[in-house]
Coordinates of N, CA and C in Angstrom, one line a residue:
M1 N -26.8 -10.6 27.0 CA -25.3 -10.7 26.8 C -24.8 -9.6 25.9
D2 N -23.7 -9.1 26.3 CA -23.1 -8.0 25.6 C -22.7 -8.5 24.2
P3 N -23.2 -7.9 23.1 CA -23.0 -8.4 21.7 C -21.5 -8.5 21.4
A4 N -20.7 -7.5 22.0 CA -19.3 -7.5 21.7 C -18.5 -8.7 22.4
S5 N -19.2 -9.3 23.4 CA -18.6 -10.4 24.0 C -18.9 -11.8 23.4
S6 N -19.6 -11.7 22.3 CA -20.0 -13.0 21.6 C -18.7 -13.8 21.3
P7 N -18.8 -15.1 21.5 CA -17.7 -16.0 21.2 C -17.3 -16.0 19.8
H8 N -18.2 -15.5 18.9 CA -17.9 -15.6 17.5 C -17.1 -14.3 17.0
F9 N -17.0 -13.3 17.9 CA -16.3 -12.1 17.6 C -14.9 -12.2 18.3
P10 N -13.8 -12.0 17.6 CA -12.5 -12.1 18.3 C -12.4 -11.2 19.5
E11 N -12.0 -11.7 20.7 CA -11.9 -11.0 21.9 C -10.8 -9.9 21.7
R12 N -9.8 -10.2 21.0 CA -8.7 -9.3 20.7 C -9.2 -8.0 20.1
L13 N -10.2 -8.0 19.3 CA -10.8 -6.8 18.7 C -11.6 -6.1 19.7
T14 N -12.3 -6.8 20.5 CA -13.1 -6.1 21.6 C -12.2 -5.4 22.5
E15 N -11.1 -6.0 22.9 CA -10.2 -5.4 23.8 C -9.5 -4.1 23.2
G16 N -9.2 -4.3 21.9 CA -8.6 -3.2 21.2 C -9.6 -2.0 21.0
Y17 N -10.8 -2.3 20.8 CA -11.8 -1.3 20.7 C -12.0 -0.5 22.0
R18 N -12.0 -1.3 23.1 CA -12.1 -0.6 24.4 C -10.9 0.3 24.7
A19 N -9.7 -0.2 24.3 CA -8.5 0.7 24.4 C -8.6 1.9 23.6
F20 N -9.1 1.7 22.4 CA -9.3 2.9 21.5 C -10.3 3.9 22.1
L21 N -11.4 3.5 22.6 CA -12.3 4.4 23.3 C -11.7 5.1 24.4
D22 N -10.9 4.4 25.2 CA -10.3 5.0 26.4 C -9.2 5.9 26.1
D23 N -8.5 5.8 25.0 CA -7.3 6.6 24.7 C -7.5 7.5 23.5
R24 N -7.3 6.9 22.3 CA -7.3 7.7 21.1 C -8.6 8.4 20.8
F25 N -9.7 7.7 21.0 CA -11.0 8.4 20.7 C -11.2 9.6 21.6
V26 N -10.8 9.4 22.8 CA -11.0 10.5 23.8 C -10.1 11.7 23.4
R27 N -8.9 11.4 23.0 CA -8.0 12.5 22.6 C -8.4 13.2 21.3
E28 N -9.0 12.4 20.4 CA -9.3 13.0 19.0 C -10.8 13.0 18.8
Q29 N -11.6 13.0 19.8 CA -13.1 13.0 19.6 C -13.6 14.1 18.8
S30 N -13.0 15.3 19.0 CA -13.5 16.5 18.2 C -13.2 16.3 16.7
R31 N -12.0 15.6 16.4 CA -11.7 15.4 15.0 C -12.7 14.4 14.4
Y32 N -13.0 13.3 15.1 CA -14.0 12.4 14.6 C -15.3 13.0 14.4
E33 N -15.7 13.9 15.3 CA -17.0 14.6 15.2 C -17.0 15.5 13.9
Q34 N -15.8 16.2 13.7 CA -15.7 17.0 12.5 C -15.8 16.2 11.2
L35 N -15.1 15.0 11.2 CA -15.1 14.2 10.1 C -16.5 13.6 9.8
A36 N -17.2 13.3 10.8 CA -18.6 12.8 10.6 C -19.5 13.9 10.1
E37 N -19.2 15.2 10.5 CA -20.0 16.3 10.0 C -19.7 16.7 8.6
T38 N -18.4 16.8 8.3 CA -18.0 17.4 7.0 C -17.5 16.4 6.0
G39 N -17.3 15.2 6.4 CA -16.8 14.2 5.5 C -15.3 14.2 5.4
Q40 N -14.7 13.3 4.6 CA -13.3 13.1 4.5 C -12.7 14.0 3.4
T41 N -11.5 14.6 3.7 CA -10.8 15.4 2.6 C -9.3 15.1 2.6
P42 N -9.0 13.8 2.5 CA -7.5 13.4 2.5 C -6.8 14.0 1.3
K43 N -5.6 14.4 1.5 CA -4.8 14.8 0.4 C -3.9 13.7 -0.2
I44 N -3.8 12.6 0.5 CA -3.0 11.5 0.1 C -3.8 10.2 -0.1
M45 N -3.6 9.6 -1.2 CA -4.1 8.2 -1.4 C -2.9 7.3 -1.4
L46 N -3.1 6.2 -0.7 CA -2.0 5.2 -0.6 C -2.5 3.8 -1.0
I47 N -1.7 3.2 -1.9 CA -2.0 1.8 -2.4 C -1.0 0.9 -1.7
G48 N -1.5 0.1 -0.8 CA -0.6 -0.8 0.0 C -1.0 -2.2 -0.2
C49 N -0.2 -3.1 0.5 CA -0.5 -4.5 0.5 C -1.3 -4.9 1.6
C50 N -2.1 -6.0 1.4 CA -2.9 -6.6 2.5 C -2.1 -7.1 3.7
D51 N -0.8 -7.3 3.5 CA 0.1 -7.9 4.5 C -0.1 -7.3 5.8
S52 N -0.4 -8.1 6.9 CA -0.7 -7.6 8.2 C 0.5 -6.9 8.8
R53 N 1.7 -7.1 8.3 CA 2.9 -6.4 8.9 C 3.1 -5.0 8.4
V54 N 2.3 -4.6 7.4 CA 2.6 -3.4 6.7 C 1.4 -2.5 6.7
S55 N 1.0 -1.9 7.9 CA -0.1 -1.0 8.0 C 0.3 0.4 7.7
P56 N -0.2 1.0 6.6 CA 0.2 2.4 6.2 C -0.1 3.4 7.3
E57 N -1.2 3.3 8.0 CA -1.6 4.2 9.0 C -0.6 4.2 10.2
V58 N 0.0 3.0 10.5 CA 1.0 2.8 11.5 C 2.3 3.3 11.1
I59 N 2.7 3.0 9.9 CA 4.1 3.4 9.4 C 4.2 4.9 9.3
F60 N 3.1 5.5 8.8 CA 3.2 7.0 8.7 C 2.5 7.8 9.8
D61 N 2.2 7.0 10.9 CA 1.6 7.7 12.1 C 0.4 8.6 11.7
A62 N -0.5 8.1 10.9 CA -1.6 8.9 10.3 C -2.7 9.1 11.3
S63 N -3.3 10.3 11.2 CA -4.5 10.6 12.0 C -5.7 10.2 11.2
P64 N -6.9 10.0 11.8 CA -8.1 9.6 11.1 C -8.4 10.7 10.0
G65 N -8.7 10.3 8.8 CA -9.1 11.2 7.8 C -7.9 11.7 7.0
E66 N -6.7 11.4 7.3 CA -5.5 11.9 6.6 C -5.2 11.2 5.3
M67 N -5.4 9.9 5.3 CA -5.0 9.1 4.1 C -6.2 8.2 3.6
F68 N -6.4 8.2 2.3 CA -7.3 7.3 1.7 C -6.6 6.1 1.3
V69 N -6.8 5.0 1.9 CA -5.9 3.8 1.8 C -6.7 2.7 1.1
V70 N -6.0 2.1 0.1 CA -6.5 0.9 -0.7 C -5.4 -0.2 -0.5
R71 N -5.9 -1.3 -0.1 CA -4.9 -2.4 0.1 C -5.4 -3.7 -0.7
N72 N -4.4 -4.3 -1.4 CA -4.7 -5.5 -2.1 C -3.5 -6.4 -2.0
V73 N -3.6 -7.6 -2.6 CA -2.4 -8.5 -2.6 C -1.3 -7.9 -3.4
A74 N -0.1 -7.7 -2.8 CA 1.1 -7.2 -3.4 C 1.0 -5.7 -3.9
N75 N 0.1 -4.9 -3.4 CA 0.0 -3.5 -3.7 C 0.1 -3.2 -5.2
L76 N -0.8 -3.9 -5.9 CA -0.7 -3.8 -7.4 C -1.8 -2.9 -7.9
V77 N -1.5 -2.2 -9.0 CA -2.4 -1.3 -9.7 C -2.6 -1.9 -11.1
P78 N -3.8 -2.3 -11.5 CA -4.0 -2.8 -12.8 C -4.0 -1.6 -13.8
P79 N -3.8 -1.9 -15.1 CA -3.9 -0.9 -16.1 C -5.4 -0.5 -16.3
F80 N -5.6 0.7 -16.9 CA -6.9 1.2 -17.2 C -7.6 0.2 -18.1
S81 N -8.8 -0.3 -17.7 CA -9.5 -1.3 -18.5 C -11.0 -1.1 -18.3
P82 N -11.6 -0.2 -19.1 CA -13.0 0.1 -19.0 C -13.9 -1.0 -19.6
D83 N -14.2 -2.1 -18.9 CA -15.0 -3.1 -19.4 C -16.1 -3.5 -18.3
D84 N -16.7 -4.6 -18.5 CA -17.8 -4.9 -17.6 C -17.4 -5.8 -16.4
Q85 N -16.1 -6.0 -16.2 CA -15.6 -6.7 -15.1 C -15.6 -5.9 -13.8
L86 N -15.4 -6.5 -12.7 CA -15.4 -5.8 -11.4 C -14.0 -5.4 -11.1
H87 N -13.8 -4.1 -10.8 CA -12.5 -3.5 -10.6 C -12.4 -2.7 -9.3
G88 N -12.0 -3.4 -8.2 CA -12.0 -2.8 -6.9 C -11.0 -1.7 -6.8
T89 N -9.7 -2.0 -7.2 CA -8.7 -1.0 -7.1 C -9.0 0.2 -8.0
S90 N -9.4 -0.1 -9.2 CA -9.7 1.0 -10.2 C -10.9 1.9 -9.6
A91 N -11.9 1.2 -9.0 CA -13.0 2.0 -8.4 C -12.5 2.9 -7.3
A92 N -11.6 2.4 -6.5 CA -11.0 3.3 -5.4 C -10.2 4.4 -6.0
L93 N -9.5 4.2 -7.1 CA -8.8 5.2 -7.8 C -9.7 6.3 -8.3
E94 N -10.8 5.8 -8.9 CA -11.8 6.8 -9.5 C -12.3 7.7 -8.4
Y95 N -12.6 7.1 -7.2 CA -13.2 7.8 -6.2 C -12.2 8.8 -5.5
G96 N -11.0 8.3 -5.3 CA -9.9 9.1 -4.7 C -9.5 10.3 -5.6
V97 N -9.4 10.1 -6.9 CA -9.0 11.1 -7.8 C -10.1 12.0 -8.2
Q98 N -11.2 11.5 -8.5 CA -12.3 12.3 -9.1 C -13.2 12.9 -8.0
A99 N -13.5 12.2 -6.9 CA -14.4 12.7 -5.9 C -13.6 13.4 -4.8
L100 N -12.6 12.7 -4.2 CA -11.9 13.3 -3.1 C -10.8 14.3 -3.6
K101 N -10.4 14.1 -4.9 CA -9.4 15.0 -5.4 C -8.1 15.1 -4.6
V102 N -7.6 13.8 -4.4 CA -6.3 13.7 -3.7 C -5.2 14.4 -4.5
E103 N -4.2 14.8 -3.8 CA -3.1 15.5 -4.5 C -1.9 14.6 -4.7
H104 N -1.8 13.5 -4.0 CA -0.7 12.5 -4.1 C -1.3 11.1 -4.1
I105 N -0.6 10.3 -4.9 CA -0.9 8.8 -4.9 C 0.4 8.1 -4.6
V106 N 0.5 7.3 -3.5 CA 1.7 6.6 -3.2 C 1.5 5.1 -3.4
V107 N 2.4 4.5 -4.1 CA 2.3 3.0 -4.2 C 3.4 2.5 -3.2
L108 N 3.0 1.8 -2.2 CA 3.9 1.4 -1.1 C 4.1 -0.1 -1.2
G109 N 5.3 -0.5 -1.7 CA 5.7 -1.9 -1.7 C 6.4 -2.2 -0.4
H110 N 6.7 -3.5 -0.2 CA 7.4 -3.9 1.1 C 8.2 -5.1 1.0
G111 N 9.1 -5.3 1.9 CA 10.0 -6.5 1.9 C 9.3 -7.8 2.2
R112 N 9.8 -8.8 1.6 CA 9.3 -10.2 1.9 C 7.8 -10.3 1.6
C113 N 7.4 -9.8 0.5 CA 6.0 -9.8 0.1 C 5.6 -11.2 -0.4
G114 N 4.5 -11.7 0.2 CA 4.1 -13.1 -0.1 C 3.5 -13.1 -1.6
G115 N 2.9 -12.0 -2.0 CA 2.3 -12.0 -3.4 C 3.4 -12.0 -4.4
I116 N 4.5 -11.2 -4.2 CA 5.6 -11.2 -5.1 C 6.3 -12.5 -5.1
R117 N 6.5 -13.1 -3.9 CA 7.1 -14.4 -3.8 C 6.4 -15.5 -4.5
A118 N 5.0 -15.4 -4.4 CA 4.2 -16.4 -5.1 C 4.4 -16.4 -6.6
F119 N 4.5 -15.1 -7.1 CA 4.7 -15.0 -8.6 C 6.1 -15.5 -9.0
A120 N 7.1 -15.3 -8.2 CA 8.4 -15.7 -8.5 C 8.7 -17.2 -8.4
D121 N 7.9 -17.8 -7.5 CA 8.0 -19.2 -7.3 C 7.2 -20.1 -8.3
D122 N 7.8 -20.6 -9.3 CA 7.1 -21.3 -10.3 C 6.5 -22.6 -9.8
A123 N 7.1 -23.1 -8.7 CA 6.6 -24.4 -8.2 C 5.4 -24.3 -7.3
Q124 N 5.0 -23.1 -7.0 CA 3.8 -22.9 -6.1 C 2.5 -23.0 -6.9
G125 N 1.7 -23.9 -6.4 CA 0.4 -24.1 -7.1 C -0.7 -23.2 -6.6
P126 N -1.9 -23.3 -7.2 CA -3.0 -22.5 -6.7 C -3.5 -22.9 -5.3
L127 N -3.9 -21.9 -4.6 CA -4.4 -22.1 -3.2 C -5.9 -22.6 -3.2
S128 N -6.6 -22.4 -4.3 CA -8.0 -22.9 -4.4 C -8.3 -23.1 -5.9
P129 N -9.4 -23.8 -6.2 CA -9.7 -24.0 -7.6 C -9.9 -22.7 -8.4
G130 N -10.4 -21.6 -7.7 CA -10.6 -20.3 -8.3 C -9.3 -19.6 -8.7
D131 N -8.2 -20.0 -8.0 CA -6.9 -19.4 -8.2 C -7.0 -17.8 -8.4
F132 N -7.7 -17.2 -7.5 CA -7.9 -15.8 -7.6 C -6.5 -15.0 -7.4
I133 N -5.7 -15.5 -6.5 CA -4.4 -14.9 -6.3 C -3.5 -15.1 -7.6
G134 N -3.5 -16.3 -8.1 CA -2.7 -16.5 -9.3 C -3.1 -15.6 -10.5
K135 N -4.4 -15.4 -10.6 CA -4.8 -14.5 -11.7 C -4.4 -13.1 -11.5
W136 N -4.6 -12.7 -10.2 CA -4.3 -11.3 -9.8 C -2.8 -11.0 -10.0
I137 N -2.0 -11.9 -9.6 CA -0.5 -11.5 -9.6 C 0.1 -11.7 -11.0
T138 N -0.7 -12.0 -12.0 CA -0.2 -11.9 -13.4 C 0.1 -10.5 -13.7
L139 N -0.4 -9.5 -12.9 CA -0.1 -8.1 -13.1 C 1.4 -7.8 -12.9
I140 N 2.1 -8.8 -12.3 CA 3.5 -8.6 -12.0 C 4.4 -8.9 -13.2
E141 N 3.8 -9.6 -14.2 CA 4.6 -10.1 -15.4 C 5.4 -9.0 -16.0
P142 N 4.8 -7.8 -16.3 CA 5.6 -6.7 -16.9 C 6.7 -6.3 -16.1
A143 N 6.6 -6.3 -14.8 CA 7.7 -5.9 -13.9 C 8.8 -7.0 -13.9
A144 N 8.4 -8.2 -14.0 CA 9.4 -9.3 -14.2 C 10.2 -9.1 -15.5
R145 N 9.5 -8.7 -16.5 CA 10.2 -8.5 -17.8 C 11.2 -7.3 -17.7
R146 N 10.7 -6.2 -17.1 CA 11.5 -5.0 -17.0 C 12.7 -5.2 -16.1
S147 N 12.6 -6.2 -15.1 CA 13.7 -6.4 -14.2 C 14.7 -7.4 -14.8
G148 N 14.4 -8.0 -16.0 CA 15.3 -8.9 -16.6 C 15.2 -10.3 -16.1
G149 N 14.3 -10.6 -15.2 CA 14.1 -11.9 -14.6 C 15.2 -12.2 -13.6
R150 N 15.2 -13.4 -13.1 CA 16.2 -13.8 -12.1 C 17.5 -14.1 -12.7
G151 N 18.6 -13.5 -12.1 CA 19.9 -13.7 -12.7 C 20.4 -15.1 -12.4
R152 N 21.4 -15.5 -13.2 CA 21.9 -16.9 -13.1 C 22.4 -17.2 -11.7
N153 N 23.1 -16.3 -11.1 CA 23.7 -16.5 -9.8 C 23.0 -15.7 -8.7
E154 N 21.8 -15.3 -9.0 CA 21.0 -14.5 -8.0 C 20.2 -15.4 -7.1
D155 N 20.3 -15.2 -5.8 CA 19.5 -16.1 -4.9 C 18.1 -15.6 -5.0
F156 N 17.2 -16.6 -4.6 CA 15.8 -16.4 -4.7 C 15.3 -15.2 -3.9
A157 N 15.7 -15.0 -2.7 CA 15.3 -13.9 -1.8 C 15.7 -12.6 -2.4
G158 N 16.9 -12.5 -3.0 CA 17.3 -11.3 -3.6 C 16.5 -10.9 -4.8
Y159 N 16.1 -11.9 -5.6 CA 15.3 -11.7 -6.7 C 13.9 -11.2 -6.3
V160 N 13.3 -11.8 -5.3 CA 12.0 -11.4 -4.8 C 12.0 -9.9 -4.4
E161 N 13.0 -9.5 -3.7 CA 13.1 -8.0 -3.3 C 13.3 -7.1 -4.5
R162 N 14.1 -7.5 -5.5 CA 14.3 -6.7 -6.7 C 13.0 -6.6 -7.5
L163 N 12.3 -7.8 -7.5 CA 11.1 -7.8 -8.3 C 10.0 -6.9 -7.6
A164 N 10.0 -6.8 -6.3 CA 9.1 -6.0 -5.5 C 9.3 -4.5 -5.9
L165 N 10.6 -4.1 -6.0 CA 10.9 -2.7 -6.4 C 10.4 -2.5 -7.8
A166 N 10.6 -3.4 -8.7 CA 10.2 -3.2 -10.1 C 8.7 -3.2 -10.2
S167 N 8.0 -3.9 -9.4 CA 6.6 -4.0 -9.4 C 6.0 -2.6 -9.0
V168 N 6.6 -1.9 -8.0 CA 6.2 -0.6 -7.6 C 6.2 0.3 -8.9
Q169 N 7.4 0.2 -9.6 CA 7.5 1.1 -10.8 C 6.5 0.7 -11.8
Q170 N 6.2 -0.5 -12.0 CA 5.1 -0.9 -13.0 C 3.8 -0.4 -12.6
S171 N 3.5 -0.4 -11.3 CA 2.2 0.1 -10.8 C 2.0 1.6 -11.1
L172 N 3.1 2.3 -11.0 CA 3.1 3.7 -11.3 C 2.9 3.9 -12.8
D173 N 3.5 3.1 -13.6 CA 3.2 3.1 -15.1 C 1.8 2.8 -15.3
N174 N 1.2 1.9 -14.6 CA -0.2 1.5 -14.8 C -1.1 2.6 -14.4
L175 N -0.8 3.3 -13.3 CA -1.6 4.5 -12.9 C -1.7 5.5 -14.0
R176 N -0.6 5.7 -14.8 CA -0.6 6.7 -15.9 C -1.4 6.3 -17.1
T177 N -1.9 5.0 -17.1 CA -2.8 4.6 -18.2 C -4.2 5.1 -17.9
F178 N -4.5 5.6 -16.7 CA -5.8 6.1 -16.4 C -5.8 7.6 -17.0
P179 N -6.7 7.9 -17.9 CA -6.7 9.2 -18.5 C -6.7 10.4 -17.5
C180 N -7.6 10.3 -16.5 CA -7.7 11.4 -15.6 C -6.4 11.6 -14.8
I181 N -5.8 10.5 -14.4 CA -4.5 10.6 -13.7 C -3.4 11.2 -14.5
K182 N -3.3 10.7 -15.7 CA -2.3 11.2 -16.6 C -2.5 12.7 -16.9
I183 N -3.7 13.2 -17.1 CA -3.9 14.6 -17.3 C -3.6 15.4 -16.1
L184 N -4.1 15.0 -14.9 CA -3.9 15.7 -13.7 C -2.4 15.8 -13.3
E185 N -1.7 14.7 -13.6 CA -0.2 14.7 -13.3 C 0.5 15.7 -14.2
E186 N 0.1 15.7 -15.5 CA 0.7 16.6 -16.5 C 0.5 18.1 -16.1
K187 N -0.7 18.3 -15.5 CA -1.0 19.7 -15.1 C -0.4 20.1 -13.7
G188 N 0.2 19.1 -13.1 CA 0.8 19.4 -11.8 C -0.1 19.4 -10.6
R189 N -1.3 18.9 -10.9 CA -2.3 18.8 -9.8 C -2.4 17.5 -9.1
L190 N -1.6 16.5 -9.6 CA -1.6 15.2 -9.0 C -0.1 14.7 -9.1
H191 N 0.4 14.1 -8.0 CA 1.8 13.7 -7.9 C 1.8 12.2 -7.5
L192 N 2.6 11.4 -8.3 CA 2.7 10.0 -8.1 C 4.0 9.7 -7.4
H193 N 4.0 8.8 -6.5 CA 5.2 8.4 -5.7 C 5.3 6.9 -5.5
G194 N 6.6 6.4 -5.6 CA 6.8 5.0 -5.3 C 7.6 4.9 -4.0
A195 N 7.3 3.9 -3.1 CA 7.9 3.8 -1.9 C 8.0 2.3 -1.5
Y196 N 9.0 2.0 -0.6 CA 9.2 0.6 -0.3 C 9.6 0.5 1.2
F197 N 8.9 -0.3 2.0 CA 9.2 -0.4 3.4 C 9.8 -1.8 3.7
A198 N 11.0 -1.7 4.4 CA 11.7 -3.0 4.8 C 11.1 -3.3 6.2
V199 N 10.4 -4.4 6.3 CA 9.8 -4.8 7.5 C 10.8 -5.0 8.6
A200 N 11.9 -5.7 8.4 CA 12.8 -6.1 9.4 C 13.5 -4.9 10.0
T201 N 13.8 -3.9 9.2 CA 14.6 -2.8 9.7 C 13.9 -1.5 9.9
G202 N 12.6 -1.4 9.4 CA 11.9 -0.2 9.5 C 12.3 0.9 8.5
T203 N 13.2 0.5 7.5 CA 13.7 1.5 6.6 C 12.7 1.7 5.5
L204 N 12.4 3.0 5.2 CA 11.5 3.4 4.1 C 12.4 4.0 3.0
M205 N 12.2 3.4 1.8 CA 12.9 3.9 0.6 C 11.9 4.6 -0.4
L206 N 12.4 5.6 -1.0 CA 11.5 6.4 -1.9 C 12.1 6.3 -3.3
L207 N 11.3 6.1 -4.3 CA 11.7 6.1 -5.7 C 12.1 7.4 -6.2
D208 N 13.3 7.6 -6.7 CA 13.8 8.8 -7.3 C 13.3 8.7 -8.8
P209 N 12.4 9.6 -9.2 CA 11.9 9.5 -10.6 C 13.0 9.8 -11.7
Q210 N 14.0 10.5 -11.3 CA 15.1 10.9 -12.2 C 16.0 9.7 -12.5
T211 N 16.4 9.0 -11.5 CA 17.3 7.9 -11.6 C 16.7 6.5 -11.7
G212 N 15.4 6.4 -11.2 CA 14.8 5.1 -11.2 C 15.3 4.3 -10.0
Q213 N 16.0 4.9 -9.1 CA 16.6 4.1 -8.0 C 15.8 4.5 -6.7
F214 N 15.8 3.5 -5.8 CA 15.1 3.7 -4.5 C 16.2 4.2 -3.5
I215 N 15.9 5.3 -2.8 CA 16.8 5.9 -1.9 C 16.2 6.1 -0.5
P216 N 16.9 6.1 0.6 CA 16.3 6.2 1.9 C 15.5 7.5 2.1
A217 N 14.4 7.4 2.7 CA 13.5 8.6 3.0 C 14.2 9.5 3.9
L218 N 15.0 8.9 4.9 CA 15.7 9.7 5.9 C 17.2 9.5 5.7
G219 N 17.9 10.6 5.8 CA 19.4 10.5 5.6 C 20.0 9.7 6.7
E220 N 19.4 9.7 7.9 CA 20.0 8.9 9.0 C 18.8 8.4 9.8
M221 N 18.8 7.1 10.1 CA 17.8 6.5 10.9 C 17.9 7.0 12.4
P222 N 16.8 7.2 13.1 CA 16.9 7.6 14.5 C 17.8 6.7 15.3
K223 N 18.6 7.2 16.3 CA 19.6 6.4 17.0 C 18.9 5.3 17.8
K224 N 17.6 5.5 18.2 CA 16.9 4.5 19.0 C 16.7 3.3 18.0
V225 N 16.3 3.6 16.8 CA 16.1 2.5 15.8 C 17.4 1.8 15.5
Q226 N 18.5 2.6 15.4 CA 19.8 2.0 15.1 C 20.2 1.0 16.2
S227 N 19.9 1.4 17.4 CA 20.3 0.5 18.5 C 19.6 -0.7 18.5
I228 N 18.3 -0.7 18.2 CA 17.4 -1.9 18.1 C 18.0 -2.8 17.0
R229 N 18.4 -2.2 15.9 CA 18.9 -3.0 14.7 C 20.2 -3.7 15.1
C230 N 21.0 -3.0 15.9 CA 22.3 -3.6 16.3 C 22.1 -4.7 17.3
D231 N 21.1 -4.5 18.2 CA 20.8 -5.6 19.1 C 20.3 -6.9 18.4

């Protein structure tokens, strides 16, 4: 029996793999061969959310080897903490900055984030006895403080989106607690960026470091996208 046809392996993935072999791999086979031979040398590291709707490689139409991507719940960056605990995101940062020597780190937040929503919803209880998500999203607390909390007349959905933007800014602040990142940024050899993707509209917003505001990445959305939004 073909191992890939095992009932325990999702058929959707097998079909996708066949399509990949028939199309993209054929078109980019020389690039894959080069990457296998020389290793990866991405210039961009991106910290995104696990949310299945927000794939950085899809949003930025990235080729293999172009971006070093780390995804976790709510695209959070913990502060520098050199202790004996396990630090997956910090380990990835160490590798991306020290070994791969990336030139840009992008923190990509997104609309309607379940992790941000879970933090904002005081009534939501743990999903398991370990409460791994609950402990992880305590990293959002400084962002909640910097945003001033939910306004008296602010609806919940609006607060969640505002908190998501503040959380991107907090993750950038946490990145700068890593000595190597702070030094490289000060020397101009590493650049930090905040971004936010609106799932429903496809709009990408970029954080302006001067004003602290998020502004559209493109001055005008493509007409084809605008027509879809109108429909």
